XYZ file of C-alpha atoms in Angstrom:
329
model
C 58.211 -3.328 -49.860
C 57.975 -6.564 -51.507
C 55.079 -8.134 -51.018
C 56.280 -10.223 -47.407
C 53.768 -8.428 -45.156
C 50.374 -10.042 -45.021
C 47.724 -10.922 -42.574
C 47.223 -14.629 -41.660
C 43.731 -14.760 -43.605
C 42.913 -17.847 -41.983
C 42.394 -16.130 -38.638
C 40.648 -13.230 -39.798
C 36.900 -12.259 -38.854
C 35.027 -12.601 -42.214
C 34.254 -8.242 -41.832
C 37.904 -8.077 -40.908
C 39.185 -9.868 -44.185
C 36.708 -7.385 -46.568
C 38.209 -4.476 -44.609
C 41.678 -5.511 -45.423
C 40.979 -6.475 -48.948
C 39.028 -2.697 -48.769
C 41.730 -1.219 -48.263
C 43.882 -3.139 -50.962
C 41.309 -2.501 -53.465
C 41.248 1.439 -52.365
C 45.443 1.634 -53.262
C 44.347 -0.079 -56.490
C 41.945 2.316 -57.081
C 43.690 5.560 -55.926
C 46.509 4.508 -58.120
C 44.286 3.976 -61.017
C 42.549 7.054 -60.632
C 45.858 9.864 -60.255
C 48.300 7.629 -62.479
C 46.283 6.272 -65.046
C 45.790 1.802 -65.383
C 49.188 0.649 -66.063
C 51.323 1.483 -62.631
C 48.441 -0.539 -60.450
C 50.144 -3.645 -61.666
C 53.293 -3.258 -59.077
C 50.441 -3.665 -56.444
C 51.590 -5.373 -53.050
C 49.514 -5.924 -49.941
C 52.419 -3.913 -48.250
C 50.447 -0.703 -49.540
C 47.508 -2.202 -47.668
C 49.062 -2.286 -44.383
C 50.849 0.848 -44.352
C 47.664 2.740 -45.219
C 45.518 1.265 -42.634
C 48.333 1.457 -39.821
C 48.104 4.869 -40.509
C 44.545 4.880 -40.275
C 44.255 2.922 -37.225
C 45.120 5.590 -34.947
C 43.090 8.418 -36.306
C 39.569 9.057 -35.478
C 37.321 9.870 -38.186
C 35.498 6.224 -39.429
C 36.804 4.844 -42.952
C 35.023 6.118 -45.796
C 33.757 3.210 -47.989
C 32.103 2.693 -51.031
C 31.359 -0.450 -53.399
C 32.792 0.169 -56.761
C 33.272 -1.912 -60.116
C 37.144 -3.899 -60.760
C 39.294 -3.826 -63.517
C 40.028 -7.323 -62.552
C 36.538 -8.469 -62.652
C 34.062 -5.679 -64.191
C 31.121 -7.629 -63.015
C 31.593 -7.671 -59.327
C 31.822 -4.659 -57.341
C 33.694 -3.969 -54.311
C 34.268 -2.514 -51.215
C 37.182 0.331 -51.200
C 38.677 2.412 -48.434
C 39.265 6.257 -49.536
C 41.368 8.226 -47.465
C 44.384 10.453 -47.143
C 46.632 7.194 -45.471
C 45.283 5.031 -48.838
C 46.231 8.006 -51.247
C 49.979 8.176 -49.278
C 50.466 4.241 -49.524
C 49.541 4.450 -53.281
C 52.392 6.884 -53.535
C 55.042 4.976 -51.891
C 54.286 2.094 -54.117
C 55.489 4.333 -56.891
C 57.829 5.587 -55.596
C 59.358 2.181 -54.674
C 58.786 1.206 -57.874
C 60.376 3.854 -59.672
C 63.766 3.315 -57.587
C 63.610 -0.407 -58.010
C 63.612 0.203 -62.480
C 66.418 2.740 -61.751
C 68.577 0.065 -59.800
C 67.393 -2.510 -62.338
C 68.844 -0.431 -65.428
C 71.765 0.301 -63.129
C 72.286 -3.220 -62.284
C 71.579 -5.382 -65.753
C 70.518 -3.122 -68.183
C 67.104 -4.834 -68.449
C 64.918 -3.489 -71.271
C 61.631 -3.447 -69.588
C 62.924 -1.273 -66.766
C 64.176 0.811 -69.437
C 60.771 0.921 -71.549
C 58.877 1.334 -68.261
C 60.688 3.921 -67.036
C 59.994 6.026 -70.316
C 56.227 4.940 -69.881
C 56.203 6.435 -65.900
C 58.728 9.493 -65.931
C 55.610 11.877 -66.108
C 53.988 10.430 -63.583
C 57.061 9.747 -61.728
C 57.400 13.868 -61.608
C 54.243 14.522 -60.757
C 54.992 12.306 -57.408
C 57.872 13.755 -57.117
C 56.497 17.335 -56.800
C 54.171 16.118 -54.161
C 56.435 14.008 -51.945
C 60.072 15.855 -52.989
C 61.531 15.800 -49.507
C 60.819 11.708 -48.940
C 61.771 10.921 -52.704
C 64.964 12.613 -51.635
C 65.652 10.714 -48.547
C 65.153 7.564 -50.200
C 66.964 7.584 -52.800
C 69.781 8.507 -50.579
C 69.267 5.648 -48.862
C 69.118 3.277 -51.678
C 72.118 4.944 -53.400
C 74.305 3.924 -50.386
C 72.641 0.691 -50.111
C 73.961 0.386 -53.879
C 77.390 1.225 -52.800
C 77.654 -1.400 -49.909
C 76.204 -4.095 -52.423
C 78.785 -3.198 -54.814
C 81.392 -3.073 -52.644
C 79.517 -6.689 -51.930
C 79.536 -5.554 -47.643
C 79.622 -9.146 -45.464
C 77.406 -6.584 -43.130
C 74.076 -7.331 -42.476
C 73.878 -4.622 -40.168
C 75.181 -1.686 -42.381
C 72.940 -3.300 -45.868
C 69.984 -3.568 -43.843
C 69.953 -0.414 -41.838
C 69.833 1.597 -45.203
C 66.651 0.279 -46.335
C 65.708 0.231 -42.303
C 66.006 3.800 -42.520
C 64.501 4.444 -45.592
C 61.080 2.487 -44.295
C 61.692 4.756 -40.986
C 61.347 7.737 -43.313
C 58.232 6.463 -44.774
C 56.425 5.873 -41.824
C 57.641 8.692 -40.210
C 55.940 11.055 -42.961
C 53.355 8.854 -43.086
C 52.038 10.178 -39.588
C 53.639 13.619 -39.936
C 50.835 14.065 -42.709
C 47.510 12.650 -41.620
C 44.778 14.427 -39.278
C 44.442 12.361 -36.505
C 41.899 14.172 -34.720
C 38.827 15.201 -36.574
C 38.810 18.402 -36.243
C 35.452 19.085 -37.993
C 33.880 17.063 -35.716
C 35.307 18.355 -32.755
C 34.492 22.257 -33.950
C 30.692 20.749 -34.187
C 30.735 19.409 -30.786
C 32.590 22.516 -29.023
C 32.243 25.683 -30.680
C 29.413 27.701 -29.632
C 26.421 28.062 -31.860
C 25.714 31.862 -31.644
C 26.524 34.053 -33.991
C 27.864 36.707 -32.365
C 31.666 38.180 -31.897
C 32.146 36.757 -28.905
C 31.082 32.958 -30.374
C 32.956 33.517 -33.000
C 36.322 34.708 -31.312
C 35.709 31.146 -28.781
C 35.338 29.151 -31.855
C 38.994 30.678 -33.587
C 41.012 29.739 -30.265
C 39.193 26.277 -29.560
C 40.415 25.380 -33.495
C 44.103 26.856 -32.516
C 43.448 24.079 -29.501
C 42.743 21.141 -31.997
C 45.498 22.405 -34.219
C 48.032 22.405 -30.741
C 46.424 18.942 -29.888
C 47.211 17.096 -33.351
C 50.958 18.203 -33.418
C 51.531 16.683 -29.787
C 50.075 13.733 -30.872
C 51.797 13.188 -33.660
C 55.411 14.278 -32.117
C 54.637 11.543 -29.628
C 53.671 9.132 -32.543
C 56.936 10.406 -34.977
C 59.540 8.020 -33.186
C 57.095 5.049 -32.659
C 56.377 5.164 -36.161
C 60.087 5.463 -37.236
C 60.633 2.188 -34.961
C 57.779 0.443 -36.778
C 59.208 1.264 -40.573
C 62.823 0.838 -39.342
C 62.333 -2.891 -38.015
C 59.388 -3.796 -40.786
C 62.383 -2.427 -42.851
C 65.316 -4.245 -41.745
C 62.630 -7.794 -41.522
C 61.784 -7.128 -45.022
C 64.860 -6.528 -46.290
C 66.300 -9.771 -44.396
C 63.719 -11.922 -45.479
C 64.044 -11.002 -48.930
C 67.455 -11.915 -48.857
C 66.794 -15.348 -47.332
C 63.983 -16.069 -50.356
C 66.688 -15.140 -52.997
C 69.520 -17.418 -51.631
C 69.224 -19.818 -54.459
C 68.765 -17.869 -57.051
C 71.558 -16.011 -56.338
C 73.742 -18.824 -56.270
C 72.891 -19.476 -59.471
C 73.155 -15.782 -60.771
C 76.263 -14.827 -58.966
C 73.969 -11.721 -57.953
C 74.977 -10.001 -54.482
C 73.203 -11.679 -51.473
C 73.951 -10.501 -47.872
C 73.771 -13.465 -46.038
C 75.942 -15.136 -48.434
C 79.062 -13.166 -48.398
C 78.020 -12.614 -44.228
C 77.827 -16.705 -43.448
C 80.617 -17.420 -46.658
C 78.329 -19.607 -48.398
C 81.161 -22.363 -49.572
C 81.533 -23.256 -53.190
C 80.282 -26.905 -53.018
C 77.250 -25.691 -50.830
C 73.647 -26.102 -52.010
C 70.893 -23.029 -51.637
C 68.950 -25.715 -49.184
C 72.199 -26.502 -47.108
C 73.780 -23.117 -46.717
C 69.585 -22.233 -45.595
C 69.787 -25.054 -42.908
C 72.828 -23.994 -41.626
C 72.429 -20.135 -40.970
C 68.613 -20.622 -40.479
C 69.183 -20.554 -36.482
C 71.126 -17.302 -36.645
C 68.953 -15.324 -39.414
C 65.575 -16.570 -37.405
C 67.295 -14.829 -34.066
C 67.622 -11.545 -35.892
C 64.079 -11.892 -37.523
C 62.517 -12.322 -34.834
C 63.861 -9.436 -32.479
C 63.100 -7.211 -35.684
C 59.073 -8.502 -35.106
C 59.789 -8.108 -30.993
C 60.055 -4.493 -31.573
C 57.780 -3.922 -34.475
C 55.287 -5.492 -31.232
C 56.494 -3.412 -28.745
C 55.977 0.215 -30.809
C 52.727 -0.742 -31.827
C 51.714 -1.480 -28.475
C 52.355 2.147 -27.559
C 49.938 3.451 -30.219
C 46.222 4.116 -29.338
C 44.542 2.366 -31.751
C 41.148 3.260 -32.685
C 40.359 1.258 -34.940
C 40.858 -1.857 -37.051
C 43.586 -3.339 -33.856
C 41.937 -7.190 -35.009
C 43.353 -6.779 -38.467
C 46.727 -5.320 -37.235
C 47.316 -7.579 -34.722
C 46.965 -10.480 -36.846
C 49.313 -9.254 -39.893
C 52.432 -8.345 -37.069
C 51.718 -11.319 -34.546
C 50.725 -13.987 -36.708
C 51.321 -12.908 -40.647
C 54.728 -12.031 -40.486
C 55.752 -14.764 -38.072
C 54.160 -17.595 -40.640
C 55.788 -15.691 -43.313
C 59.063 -16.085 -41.411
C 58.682 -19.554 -40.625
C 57.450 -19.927 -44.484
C 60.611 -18.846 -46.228
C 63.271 -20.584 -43.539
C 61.981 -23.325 -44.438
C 64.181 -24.782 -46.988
C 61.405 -27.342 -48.484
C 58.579 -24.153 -48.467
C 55.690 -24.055 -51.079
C 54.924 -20.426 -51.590
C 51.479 -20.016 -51.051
């Protein structure tokens, strides 16, 4: 993720924009505290949203706490701990790591090299915890390598690797969190007496909960994988329209430009104009059914802040970066 999905702050609730920022702040700080200062500068408001649409559908309340910045010592802040925060931290490194690895691959660029020798430690120690999604994407982005090499005029094939990859991240995203609190419901329904019998109840109403949170989240495993695969495929698209011009310039690989045969004499801005009706189309049916999976979910909390990062963010984003005169904000 690179930094494309983010709420329309305009149009946030002044409690709704501290949340979000909350939540920001508690990847920050998660990082920071398991992987030491120097990784928390990759930091995207991508982690932000993946941790809290992970939180939105469980029930236990956000656990907050006002703590001081590295940014700005003086002030303190609001941050969200929580499982979903400590999983979107992850990712980010993960992303991160792949993205030096492709850059060494790709140019030879010193600081991926140096900052790859800064991180492998870490790097393993994120590895050991999330082996079986570090696997799966970087099988993804190894074949997403190959089509780019082979420089692939298909959008479809390029952008359903990294589709897939974002499938797999969402998809373990909700395959790991507790989205019933099961303390909570033990207080309220187990029996209070201490005898055999009480305590017998007790062990079959927790095998209950247990039951209870995997049909929920085998109901929620495909919606999620059709939330990462289209945020995928958007963000991957999107990216590609922002880089157009740079690389023109570069001679870099670019999907749309070997898919729409950019022509030799053809400026960044033009070649934009021209294929802006047809990349907009696919842009926007990838939103349509980020919409449509989300409005399956029972959200429990937080539905203000999501709703305005996938119906309004990412739309103004969209509009943002077709726009061949845009000032990034």
């Amino acid at each position: 993720m690179l930094g494309y999905v983010v709420s329309y702050r305009p149009e946030l609730k002044v409690w709704e924009s501290e949340i979000y920022k909350a939540y920001y702040c508690g990847v920050c700080k998660s990082i920071g505290r398991r992987y030491g200062q120097l990784p928390r500068m990759i930091l995207s408001f991508d982690a932000a949203f993946l941790a809290l649409v992970l939180d939105c559908i469980c029930e236990d309340v956000e656990v907050l706490s006002n703590e001081g910045c590295i940014a700005n010592p003086f002030k303190r802040k609001a941050i969200v701990h929580s499982k979903n925060v400590d999983f979107a931290a992850d990712v980010m490194l993960i992303l991160a790591w792949y993205k030096l690895l492709d850059d060494i691959d790709d140019e030879g660029r010193l600081y991926a090299k140096i900052a790859t020798k800064l991180f492998k430690r870490k790097f393993k120690r994120i590895y050991e915890n999330n082996r079986v999604l570090c696997d799966k994407i970087d099988y993804n982005l190894r074949i997403l390598r190959e089509l780019e090499k082979a420089k692939s005029r298909s959008l479809d094939k390029t952008s359903h690797y990294f589709a897939e990859l974002m499938a797999d991240i969402f998809q373990t995203g909700v395959e790991n969190i507790d989205l019933i609190d099961t303390e909570k419901v033990m207080k309220e329904d187990t029996c209070q007496n201490e005898n055999e019998y009480d305590k017998k109840e007790g062990f079959y109403k927790k095998e209950e909960v247990d039951k209870r949170q995997l049909l929920q989240k085998s109901h929620y495993v495909e919606i999620f994988r059709e939330i990462g695969y289209n945020i995928g495929k958007w963000v991957y698209l999107i990216d590609a329209v922002d880089d157009i011009e740079e690389n023109l310039q570069t001679g870099a690989y670019n999907p749309l430009i070997y898919r729409f045969n950019c022509e030799k004499d053809e400026s960044g801005i033009d070649f934009k104009k021209r294929i802006k009706p047809q990349v907009d189309r696919i842009l926007v049916i990838c939103l349509e059914h980020i919409a449509k999976a989300v409005e399956l979910l029972d959200v429990k909390k937080n539905k203000g802040i999501l709703n305005n990062i996938l119906y309004v963010g990412l739309l103004k984003k969209t509009d943002e970066i077709l726009k061949e005169d845009t000032q990034k904000t």
